């Protein structure tokens, strides 16, 4: 009896420890909204995926903290939502979730009032929660003030900060350009104005950006060297991204050349290669995309991990991206890439899971099942936990 009593006490103690953090509800989204309305609260929704590292860090290190739980449990109906399962995909589309984790603060009518993209500390989450419950700190309030014509520095700066935080790039650019139009180049030497300029960004051929380059040391003095260098480098990077979104290959060549001139580094190869890949796919130049993958692999030593990764990532792209569904010869090329990796390293788990995805798309159930089982077997032999996505893949293949 004493032993049983001791176990019960231990369980109660453990229960109290684990209940100190955020208490998540295991209910549907509409049920959460209904409960929020009944209790006059908001819904806090953690939008996560099973493979997201920062999501796991939040769940393990931040959500269980007592001070976080105290504030969130008192003010919100807390909901965790896997954005790849159940209601997740529909909510992901509805709320335009593009990165993980995304933390949404939603009113009882389903409107997002505040958002955080990315992880953070306990202090960050409490600060966000307090802002979410303060109407004057929410983007809907600040946006309304701005659209009504309030151009006070407090409102404009706050609006720009919230647009950046919520990754609303188009609106940020629009508001930022309007704000910066009222600044002289010398105004940027004010620390607060330079910080705003850093958030808004610029283009490489602007007079304002040239002023920063010509007076780099002055800007370092009012900010810091790392921040200024990062800002300058990001302008060149955004110049490449802008070219990637267009149709002019010469514009992309020029942007890449400029970046290489200003920031020569062997590591740039990977970013530049990805930029060309995206450009080719955006413009449906599949032949050039395949050639770039083959070229990238040829430049590496056969059998080394980098070589394997180039082929594996390219093969996965073909197997999972619908853009390749009607491209002649695409599946054959991807199959050959996976087979090359198997030849160099028969224990490389991802080559088998990649083949399984590919054969599933090709409606070759037997080959797909054989390879997904090989992937699971190799993972276990190497002492690794089997990724849930692979187990889900196995199930979907078996149901073909």
Short mmCIF file of C-alpha atoms in Angstrom, two decimals:
data_model
loop_
_atom_site.label_atom_id
_atom_site.label_comp_id
_atom_site.label_asym_id
_atom_site.label_seq_id
_atom_site.Cartn_x
_atom_site.Cartn_y
_atom_site.Cartn_z
CA UNK A 1 0.00 0.00 0.00
CA UNK A 2 2.83 2.38 0.87
CA UNK A 3 4.47 1.67 -2.48
CA UNK A 4 1.21 2.40 -4.35
CA UNK A 5 0.74 5.58 -2.35
CA UNK A 6 4.29 6.64 -3.20
CA UNK A 7 3.71 6.06 -6.90
CA UNK A 8 0.49 8.10 -6.80
CA UNK A 9 2.26 10.97 -5.05
CA UNK A 10 5.06 10.87 -7.64
CA UNK A 11 2.53 10.96 -10.46
CA UNK A 12 0.76 13.92 -8.89
CA UNK A 13 4.05 15.77 -8.50
CA UNK A 14 5.02 15.04 -12.11
CA UNK A 15 1.59 16.16 -13.22
CA UNK A 16 2.04 19.47 -11.47
CA UNK A 17 5.47 19.94 -13.06
CA UNK A 18 4.26 19.31 -16.55
CA UNK A 19 1.12 21.42 -16.10
CA UNK A 20 3.18 24.51 -15.33
CA UNK A 21 3.63 25.30 -19.01
CA UNK A 22 1.11 26.00 -21.74
CA UNK A 23 -1.91 23.72 -21.49
CA UNK A 24 -2.84 22.87 -25.07
CA UNK A 25 -6.37 21.82 -25.96
CA UNK A 26 -6.79 18.70 -28.08
CA UNK A 27 -9.91 19.84 -29.89
CA UNK A 28 -10.86 20.93 -33.41
CA UNK A 29 -10.26 24.45 -34.68
CA UNK A 30 -13.94 25.44 -34.67
CA UNK A 31 -14.32 24.03 -31.17
CA UNK A 32 -11.39 26.20 -30.09
CA UNK A 33 -13.08 29.29 -31.58
CA UNK A 34 -16.35 28.43 -29.83
CA UNK A 35 -14.57 27.95 -26.52
CA UNK A 36 -12.70 31.23 -26.99
CA UNK A 37 -15.99 33.05 -27.58
CA UNK A 38 -17.61 31.45 -24.52
CA UNK A 39 -14.65 32.37 -22.29
CA UNK A 40 -14.03 35.79 -23.89
CA UNK A 41 -10.50 34.82 -24.91
CA UNK A 42 -8.40 34.56 -28.06
CA UNK A 43 -7.03 31.40 -29.66
CA UNK A 44 -3.28 30.87 -29.66
CA UNK A 45 -2.37 28.40 -32.40
CA UNK A 46 1.07 26.85 -32.76
CA UNK A 47 1.40 25.99 -36.45
CA UNK A 48 4.09 23.30 -36.64
CA UNK A 49 5.32 20.28 -38.59
CA UNK A 50 6.86 17.08 -37.27
CA UNK A 51 10.14 17.71 -39.11
CA UNK A 52 10.63 21.35 -38.02
CA UNK A 53 13.61 21.76 -35.67
CA UNK A 54 12.64 25.19 -34.24
CA UNK A 55 9.10 23.83 -33.65
CA UNK A 56 10.54 21.00 -31.55
CA UNK A 57 12.75 23.45 -29.64
CA UNK A 58 9.73 25.60 -28.75
CA UNK A 59 7.75 22.56 -27.62
CA UNK A 60 10.62 21.21 -25.53
CA UNK A 61 12.23 24.33 -24.09
CA UNK A 62 9.77 27.23 -24.13
CA UNK A 63 6.14 26.08 -23.97
CA UNK A 64 6.73 24.10 -20.71
CA UNK A 65 8.10 27.13 -18.83
CA UNK A 66 5.98 28.26 -15.89
CA UNK A 67 5.86 31.98 -16.72
CA UNK A 68 4.83 31.24 -20.31
CA UNK A 69 2.10 28.88 -19.17
CA UNK A 70 0.74 31.32 -16.61
CA UNK A 71 0.18 34.06 -19.19
CA UNK A 72 -1.03 31.89 -22.07
CA UNK A 73 -3.35 29.73 -19.99
CA UNK A 74 -4.99 32.82 -18.49
CA UNK A 75 -5.52 34.64 -21.79
CA UNK A 76 -5.84 32.10 -24.60
CA UNK A 77 -7.36 28.84 -25.74
CA UNK A 78 -4.14 27.12 -26.74
CA UNK A 79 -4.10 24.87 -29.77
CA UNK A 80 -1.32 22.90 -31.49
CA UNK A 81 -1.89 22.23 -35.18
CA UNK A 82 0.22 19.94 -37.37
CA UNK A 83 0.00 21.78 -40.67
CA UNK A 84 0.45 18.59 -42.69
CA UNK A 85 -2.33 16.53 -41.09
CA UNK A 86 -6.04 16.72 -40.36
CA UNK A 87 -7.26 20.32 -40.49
CA UNK A 88 -3.70 21.56 -40.90
CA UNK A 89 -3.44 21.83 -44.71
CA UNK A 90 -6.74 23.73 -44.92
CA UNK A 91 -5.70 26.15 -42.16
CA UNK A 92 -2.25 26.55 -43.70
CA UNK A 93 -3.91 27.76 -46.90
CA UNK A 94 -6.51 29.89 -45.12
CA UNK A 95 -3.96 31.76 -43.03
CA UNK A 96 -1.19 31.76 -45.66
CA UNK A 97 1.33 30.06 -43.37
CA UNK A 98 4.67 29.94 -45.20
CA UNK A 99 7.20 29.14 -42.51
CA UNK A 100 7.43 27.06 -39.34
CA UNK A 101 6.82 27.59 -36.60
CA UNK A 102 4.17 30.25 -37.16
CA UNK A 103 2.38 31.36 -34.01
CA UNK A 104 -1.07 32.82 -34.63
CA UNK A 105 -3.19 34.85 -32.22
CA UNK A 106 -6.76 34.61 -33.47
CA UNK A 107 -10.00 36.19 -32.27
CA UNK A 108 -13.15 34.15 -31.68
CA UNK A 109 -14.36 34.97 -35.20
CA UNK A 110 -11.27 33.41 -36.78
CA UNK A 111 -9.41 36.63 -37.63
CA UNK A 112 -5.64 36.73 -37.13
CA UNK A 113 -4.83 39.67 -34.87
CA UNK A 114 -1.15 39.03 -34.32
CA UNK A 115 1.46 36.68 -35.73
CA UNK A 116 4.97 35.52 -34.98
CA UNK A 117 7.00 33.65 -37.58
CA UNK A 118 9.87 31.64 -36.13
CA UNK A 119 10.85 30.51 -32.66
CA UNK A 120 11.90 32.61 -29.72
CA UNK A 121 12.59 32.70 -26.00
CA UNK A 122 10.07 32.66 -23.17
CA UNK A 123 10.48 36.42 -22.92
CA UNK A 124 9.75 36.82 -26.65
CA UNK A 125 6.57 34.76 -26.43
CA UNK A 126 5.28 36.65 -23.43
CA UNK A 127 6.02 39.98 -25.15
CA UNK A 128 4.13 38.79 -28.24
CA UNK A 129 1.20 37.59 -26.16
CA UNK A 130 0.92 40.95 -24.41
CA UNK A 131 1.02 42.76 -27.74
CA UNK A 132 -1.59 40.41 -29.15
CA UNK A 133 -3.97 41.33 -26.33
CA UNK A 134 -3.29 45.08 -26.72
CA UNK A 135 -5.35 46.43 -29.65
CA UNK A 136 -2.94 49.34 -30.21
CA UNK A 137 -0.05 46.93 -30.80
CA UNK A 138 -1.80 44.80 -33.42
CA UNK A 139 -1.28 45.14 -37.12
CA UNK A 140 -4.99 45.61 -37.88
CA UNK A 141 -5.14 48.69 -35.62
CA UNK A 142 -1.91 50.20 -36.91
CA UNK A 143 -2.86 49.50 -40.54
CA UNK A 144 -6.22 51.24 -40.06
CA UNK A 145 -4.52 54.30 -38.55
CA UNK A 146 -2.08 54.39 -41.46
CA UNK A 147 -4.78 54.02 -44.10
CA UNK A 148 -6.77 56.81 -42.43
CA UNK A 149 -3.82 59.10 -43.07
CA UNK A 150 -1.88 58.98 -39.81
CA UNK A 151 1.75 59.50 -40.83
CA UNK A 152 3.14 60.19 -37.38
CA UNK A 153 6.57 58.70 -36.84
CA UNK A 154 5.23 56.42 -34.08
CA UNK A 155 2.55 54.87 -36.31
CA UNK A 156 4.70 54.56 -39.42
CA UNK A 157 7.66 53.02 -37.58
CA UNK A 158 5.37 50.61 -35.73
CA UNK A 159 3.60 49.66 -38.96
CA UNK A 160 6.89 48.94 -40.72
CA UNK A 161 8.08 46.84 -37.78
CA UNK A 162 4.88 44.78 -37.78
CA UNK A 163 4.96 44.31 -41.55
CA UNK A 164 8.53 43.04 -41.29
CA UNK A 165 7.65 40.76 -38.36
CA UNK A 166 4.73 39.27 -40.29
CA UNK A 167 6.85 38.96 -43.46
CA UNK A 168 4.38 41.03 -45.52
CA UNK A 169 7.05 42.02 -48.01
CA UNK A 170 4.97 43.76 -50.64
CA UNK A 171 3.21 46.05 -48.18
CA UNK A 172 6.49 46.65 -46.34
CA UNK A 173 8.12 47.77 -49.57
CA UNK A 174 5.23 50.09 -50.40
CA UNK A 175 5.12 51.76 -46.98
CA UNK A 176 8.91 51.87 -46.75
CA UNK A 177 9.35 53.59 -50.10
CA UNK A 178 6.81 56.22 -49.08
CA UNK A 179 8.60 56.81 -45.77
CA UNK A 180 12.11 56.92 -47.24
CA UNK A 181 11.01 59.42 -49.88
CA UNK A 182 10.85 61.98 -47.10
CA UNK A 183 14.37 61.25 -45.86
CA UNK A 184 17.51 62.88 -47.20
CA UNK A 185 20.61 60.72 -47.42
CA UNK A 186 22.01 62.47 -44.35
CA UNK A 187 18.84 61.65 -42.40
CA UNK A 188 19.87 58.00 -42.56
CA UNK A 189 22.74 58.78 -40.20
CA UNK A 190 20.13 58.97 -37.45
CA UNK A 191 20.24 55.52 -35.76
CA UNK A 192 16.45 55.02 -35.70
CA UNK A 193 16.05 56.04 -39.34
CA UNK A 194 18.91 53.80 -40.44
CA UNK A 195 17.35 50.88 -38.58
CA UNK A 196 14.10 51.49 -40.45
CA UNK A 197 16.02 51.70 -43.73
CA UNK A 198 17.68 48.37 -42.94
CA UNK A 199 14.29 46.74 -42.39
CA UNK A 200 12.80 48.18 -45.59
CA UNK A 201 15.81 47.47 -47.80
CA UNK A 202 16.79 49.01 -51.14
CA UNK A 203 18.04 48.25 -54.64
CA UNK A 204 21.69 48.18 -55.69
CA UNK A 205 21.51 51.12 -58.10
CA UNK A 206 19.82 53.65 -55.80
CA UNK A 207 21.57 56.89 -54.78
CA UNK A 208 20.66 56.15 -51.17
CA UNK A 209 22.45 52.80 -51.20
CA UNK A 210 25.47 54.37 -52.90
CA UNK A 211 25.54 56.94 -50.06
CA UNK A 212 25.71 54.09 -47.54
CA UNK A 213 28.58 52.45 -49.42
CA UNK A 214 30.49 55.73 -49.64
CA UNK A 215 29.97 56.42 -45.92
CA UNK A 216 30.15 52.91 -44.55
CA UNK A 217 32.32 53.83 -41.55
CA UNK A 218 29.86 56.52 -40.46
CA UNK A 219 27.04 54.02 -40.48
CA UNK A 220 29.13 51.50 -38.55
CA UNK A 221 29.66 54.21 -35.93
CA UNK A 222 25.89 54.70 -35.39
CA UNK A 223 25.06 50.99 -35.65
CA UNK A 224 27.65 48.19 -35.68
CA UNK A 225 29.90 46.60 -38.26
CA UNK A 226 28.05 43.30 -38.45
CA UNK A 227 24.66 44.96 -38.98
CA UNK A 228 25.97 47.25 -41.71
CA UNK A 229 27.83 44.47 -43.51
CA UNK A 230 24.78 42.20 -43.36
CA UNK A 231 22.60 44.98 -44.75
CA UNK A 232 24.93 45.62 -47.67
CA UNK A 233 25.30 41.94 -48.48
CA UNK A 234 21.52 41.44 -48.32
CA UNK A 235 21.03 44.16 -50.93
CA UNK A 236 23.22 42.22 -53.36
CA UNK A 237 21.45 38.98 -52.47
CA UNK A 238 18.03 40.57 -53.00
CA UNK A 239 19.28 41.83 -56.35
CA UNK A 240 19.84 38.21 -57.38
CA UNK A 241 16.44 37.15 -56.03
CA UNK A 242 14.77 39.92 -57.98
CA UNK A 243 16.44 38.71 -61.17
CA UNK A 244 15.41 35.13 -60.41
CA UNK A 245 11.78 36.26 -60.42
CA UNK A 246 12.11 37.66 -63.96
CA UNK A 247 12.70 36.27 -67.43
CA UNK A 248 16.02 37.93 -68.35
CA UNK A 249 18.94 35.54 -67.91
CA UNK A 250 21.43 38.35 -68.58
CA UNK A 251 20.03 40.32 -65.66
CA UNK A 252 20.60 37.29 -63.44
CA UNK A 253 24.14 36.84 -64.81
CA UNK A 254 24.92 40.48 -64.02
CA UNK A 255 23.48 40.23 -60.51
CA UNK A 256 25.49 37.09 -59.75
CA UNK A 257 28.67 38.63 -61.15
CA UNK A 258 28.19 41.74 -59.00
CA UNK A 259 27.67 39.64 -55.90
CA UNK A 260 30.78 37.57 -56.67
CA UNK A 261 32.81 40.75 -57.16
CA UNK A 262 31.71 42.29 -53.85
CA UNK A 263 31.65 39.05 -51.81
CA UNK A 264 34.00 36.45 -53.32
CA UNK A 265 33.55 33.22 -51.38
CA UNK A 266 33.60 29.55 -52.46
CA UNK A 267 30.37 29.05 -50.49
CA UNK A 268 28.57 31.39 -52.89
CA UNK A 269 28.55 28.54 -55.39
CA UNK A 270 25.62 26.84 -53.67
CA UNK A 271 23.47 29.98 -53.42
CA UNK A 272 24.19 30.96 -57.01
CA UNK A 273 23.48 27.45 -58.23
CA UNK A 274 20.13 27.41 -56.41
CA UNK A 275 19.30 30.82 -57.90
CA UNK A 276 19.85 29.57 -61.44
CA UNK A 277 17.86 26.41 -60.68
CA UNK A 278 14.91 28.46 -59.48
CA UNK A 279 15.16 30.77 -62.49
CA UNK A 280 15.06 27.81 -64.88
CA UNK A 281 12.05 26.26 -63.19
CA UNK A 282 10.19 29.57 -62.93
CA UNK A 283 10.64 29.91 -66.68
CA UNK A 284 9.97 26.20 -67.34
CA UNK A 285 13.37 25.74 -68.95
CA UNK A 286 13.62 22.13 -67.79
CA UNK A 287 16.47 21.23 -70.12
CA UNK A 288 18.68 23.90 -68.57
CA UNK A 289 17.66 22.78 -65.06
CA UNK A 290 18.64 19.18 -65.70
CA UNK A 291 21.92 20.29 -67.29
CA UNK A 292 22.73 22.43 -64.24
CA UNK A 293 22.13 19.45 -61.91
CA UNK A 294 24.36 17.20 -64.01
CA UNK A 295 27.04 19.88 -64.14
CA UNK A 296 26.89 20.42 -60.38
CA UNK A 297 27.33 16.70 -59.79
CA UNK A 298 30.20 16.46 -62.28
CA UNK A 299 32.09 19.13 -60.39
CA UNK A 300 32.18 17.00 -57.26
CA UNK A 301 34.10 13.83 -56.51
CA UNK A 302 31.97 10.77 -57.27
CA UNK A 303 30.83 9.01 -54.14
CA UNK A 304 31.45 11.87 -51.72
CA UNK A 305 28.58 13.14 -49.60
CA UNK A 306 28.26 16.46 -51.45
CA UNK A 307 27.91 14.61 -54.73
CA UNK A 308 25.28 12.33 -53.23
CA UNK A 309 23.34 15.26 -51.79
CA UNK A 310 23.25 17.12 -55.11
CA UNK A 311 21.71 14.12 -56.82
CA UNK A 312 19.40 13.18 -53.94
CA UNK A 313 17.97 16.70 -53.61
CA UNK A 314 17.45 16.97 -57.36
CA UNK A 315 15.81 13.55 -57.47
CA UNK A 316 13.48 14.41 -54.61
CA UNK A 317 12.49 17.61 -56.39
CA UNK A 318 11.46 15.65 -59.47
CA UNK A 319 9.66 13.02 -57.39
CA UNK A 320 7.64 15.49 -55.32
CA UNK A 321 7.13 18.66 -57.38
CA UNK A 322 4.07 18.50 -59.69
CA UNK A 323 5.86 20.83 -62.12
CA UNK A 324 7.73 17.76 -63.47
CA UNK A 325 4.64 15.58 -63.94
CA UNK A 326 4.46 16.07 -67.71
CA UNK A 327 8.14 16.68 -68.46
CA UNK A 328 9.38 13.99 -70.82
CA UNK A 329 12.20 11.89 -69.39
CA UNK A 330 12.14 13.59 -65.97
CA UNK A 331 11.34 10.47 -63.97
CA UNK A 332 13.99 8.43 -65.80
CA UNK A 333 16.66 11.02 -65.02
CA UNK A 334 15.64 11.12 -61.33
CA UNK A 335 15.65 7.32 -61.15
CA UNK A 336 19.18 7.24 -62.58
CA UNK A 337 20.35 9.80 -60.01
CA UNK A 338 19.00 7.77 -57.12
CA UNK A 339 20.54 4.60 -58.56
CA UNK A 340 23.93 6.30 -58.87
CA UNK A 341 23.84 7.16 -55.18
CA UNK A 342 22.88 3.58 -54.28
CA UNK A 343 25.86 2.41 -56.35
CA UNK A 344 28.25 4.69 -54.43
CA UNK A 345 26.68 4.12 -51.01
CA UNK A 346 24.18 1.30 -50.55
CA UNK A 347 23.43 2.49 -47.00
CA UNK A 348 22.30 6.00 -47.92
CA UNK A 349 18.72 5.91 -46.59
CA UNK A 350 17.41 8.88 -48.60
CA UNK A 351 18.16 7.21 -51.93
CA UNK A 352 15.65 4.45 -51.15
CA UNK A 353 12.95 6.78 -49.80
CA UNK A 354 13.48 8.98 -52.86
CA UNK A 355 12.98 6.00 -55.16
CA UNK A 356 9.86 5.06 -53.19
CA UNK A 357 8.35 8.52 -53.74
CA UNK A 358 9.29 8.36 -57.42
CA UNK A 359 7.87 4.88 -58.06
CA UNK A 360 4.70 5.83 -56.20
CA UNK A 361 4.25 8.74 -58.58
CA UNK A 362 4.90 6.37 -61.49
CA UNK A 363 2.22 3.98 -60.11
CA UNK A 364 4.77 1.19 -59.68
CA UNK A 365 3.50 -0.12 -56.34
CA UNK A 366 5.82 -3.12 -56.04
CA UNK A 367 9.00 -1.08 -56.62
CA UNK A 368 7.73 1.73 -54.39
CA UNK A 369 6.97 -0.64 -51.51
CA UNK A 370 10.29 -2.46 -51.90
CA UNK A 371 12.24 0.78 -51.63
CA UNK A 372 10.29 2.31 -48.75
CA UNK A 373 10.84 -0.90 -46.78
CA UNK A 374 14.56 -0.75 -47.63
CA UNK A 375 14.63 2.84 -46.37
CA UNK A 376 13.04 1.79 -43.07
CA UNK A 377 15.36 -1.22 -42.75
CA UNK A 378 18.50 0.87 -43.40
CA UNK A 379 17.39 3.50 -40.85
CA UNK A 380 16.92 0.87 -38.15
CA UNK A 381 20.21 -0.85 -38.98
CA UNK A 382 21.99 2.47 -38.49
CA UNK A 383 20.27 3.08 -35.14
CA UNK A 384 18.09 5.95 -36.39
CA UNK A 385 14.44 6.53 -35.62
CA UNK A 386 12.29 6.14 -38.72
CA UNK A 387 10.94 9.48 -39.93
CA UNK A 388 7.15 9.66 -39.56
CA UNK A 389 6.90 10.91 -43.13
CA UNK A 390 8.43 7.64 -44.34
CA UNK A 391 5.98 5.61 -42.28
CA UNK A 392 3.16 7.69 -43.78
CA UNK A 393 4.64 7.03 -47.22
CA UNK A 394 4.65 3.29 -46.54
CA UNK A 395 0.99 3.42 -45.58
CA UNK A 396 -0.01 5.41 -48.65
CA UNK A 397 1.89 2.99 -50.94
CA UNK A 398 0.23 -0.03 -49.31
CA UNK A 399 -3.14 1.60 -49.99
CA UNK A 400 -2.41 2.06 -53.72
#
